[in-house]
Short mmCIF file of C-alpha atoms in Angstrom, two decimals:
data_model
loop_
_atom_site.label_atom_id
_atom_site.label_comp_id
_atom_site.label_asym_id
_atom_site.label_seq_id
_atom_site.Cartn_x
_atom_site.Cartn_y
_atom_site.Cartn_z
CA UNK I 1 12.81 33.89 -5.71
CA UNK I 2 9.95 33.43 -7.69
CA UNK I 3 6.53 33.80 -6.00
CA UNK I 4 5.06 30.92 -8.40
CA UNK I 5 7.71 28.51 -7.00
CA UNK I 6 5.43 27.74 -3.65
CA UNK I 7 2.71 25.98 -3.21
CA UNK I 8 -0.72 27.08 -1.81
CA UNK I 9 -0.39 26.61 2.13
CA UNK I 10 -3.72 26.88 4.02
CA UNK I 11 -6.21 26.28 6.80
CA UNK I 12 -8.10 22.57 6.07
CA UNK I 13 -10.14 20.42 8.00
CA UNK I 14 -9.04 17.07 8.60
CA UNK I 15 -12.18 14.84 9.67
CA UNK I 16 -11.05 11.53 11.31
CA UNK I 17 -12.60 7.98 11.41
CA UNK I 18 -14.95 8.66 14.97
CA UNK I 19 -16.04 11.87 13.63
CA UNK I 20 -13.83 14.32 15.46
CA UNK I 21 -12.33 17.09 13.37
CA UNK I 22 -9.45 19.41 13.39
CA UNK I 23 -7.92 22.15 11.77
CA UNK I 24 -4.70 22.34 10.24
CA UNK I 25 -2.08 24.06 7.50
CA UNK I 26 -1.68 21.93 4.39
CA UNK I 27 -1.02 22.68 0.50
CA UNK I 28 -4.02 19.90 -0.22
CA UNK I 29 -7.28 21.29 -1.54
CA UNK I 30 -8.55 24.50 -1.03
CA UNK I 31 -8.77 26.97 1.77
CA UNK I 32 -11.57 25.25 3.97
CA UNK I 33 -11.74 21.89 2.24
CA UNK I 34 -12.26 18.68 4.52
CA UNK I 35 -10.44 15.55 4.14
CA UNK I 36 -11.97 12.76 5.42
CA UNK I 37 -9.31 10.16 6.57
CA UNK I 38 -10.21 6.59 6.11
CA UNK I 39 -7.26 5.52 8.53
CA UNK I 40 -5.92 6.79 11.13
CA UNK I 41 -4.44 6.19 14.97
CA UNK I 42 -8.20 5.31 15.99
CA UNK I 43 -8.74 2.32 13.38
CA UNK I 44 -5.52 1.15 12.37
CA UNK I 45 -3.85 -2.22 13.34
CA UNK I 46 -0.54 -0.94 14.35
CA UNK I 47 -2.15 1.30 17.27
CA UNK I 48 -5.52 -0.42 18.16
CA UNK I 49 -3.53 -3.99 18.54
CA UNK I 50 -5.48 -5.72 15.83
CA UNK I 51 -4.22 -8.79 13.57
CA UNK I 52 -1.28 -7.79 11.72
CA UNK I 53 0.29 -8.71 8.47
CA UNK I 54 3.47 -10.22 9.96
CA UNK I 55 1.64 -12.79 12.20
CA UNK I 56 0.48 -14.64 9.35
CA UNK I 57 3.83 -16.04 8.17
CA UNK I 58 5.63 -15.30 5.31
CA UNK I 59 5.88 -17.26 1.89
CA UNK I 60 7.46 -20.50 3.49
CA UNK I 61 4.18 -20.69 6.17
CA UNK I 62 1.94 -20.30 3.00
CA UNK I 63 3.39 -22.75 1.31
CA UNK I 64 3.77 -25.02 4.66
CA UNK I 65 -0.05 -24.55 5.37
CA UNK I 66 -1.23 -25.04 1.87
CA UNK I 67 1.32 -28.10 1.26
CA UNK I 68 2.39 -29.33 4.58
CA UNK I 69 0.40 -32.53 4.62
CA UNK I 70 1.97 -34.05 1.12
CA UNK I 71 4.66 -36.94 1.31
CA UNK I 72 7.22 -38.17 -1.22
CA UNK I 73 6.84 -41.69 0.59
CA UNK I 74 5.21 -44.67 -1.25
#
């Protein structure tokens, strides 16, 4: 097997949105780099119980919200 066929696997630091950090091995960046997350389980609505896209309704709900008061009657 060729040696250059595998990516470099090294230690990086992951910084969560609340400032906590942990080390893990990854192919991202270089040895010792810090990955700062913008969204993680501490801030994402799917885990925090915040507002979700599905509760806003689909295309039909948006149409009814916009044009629901219109009528064809004269």
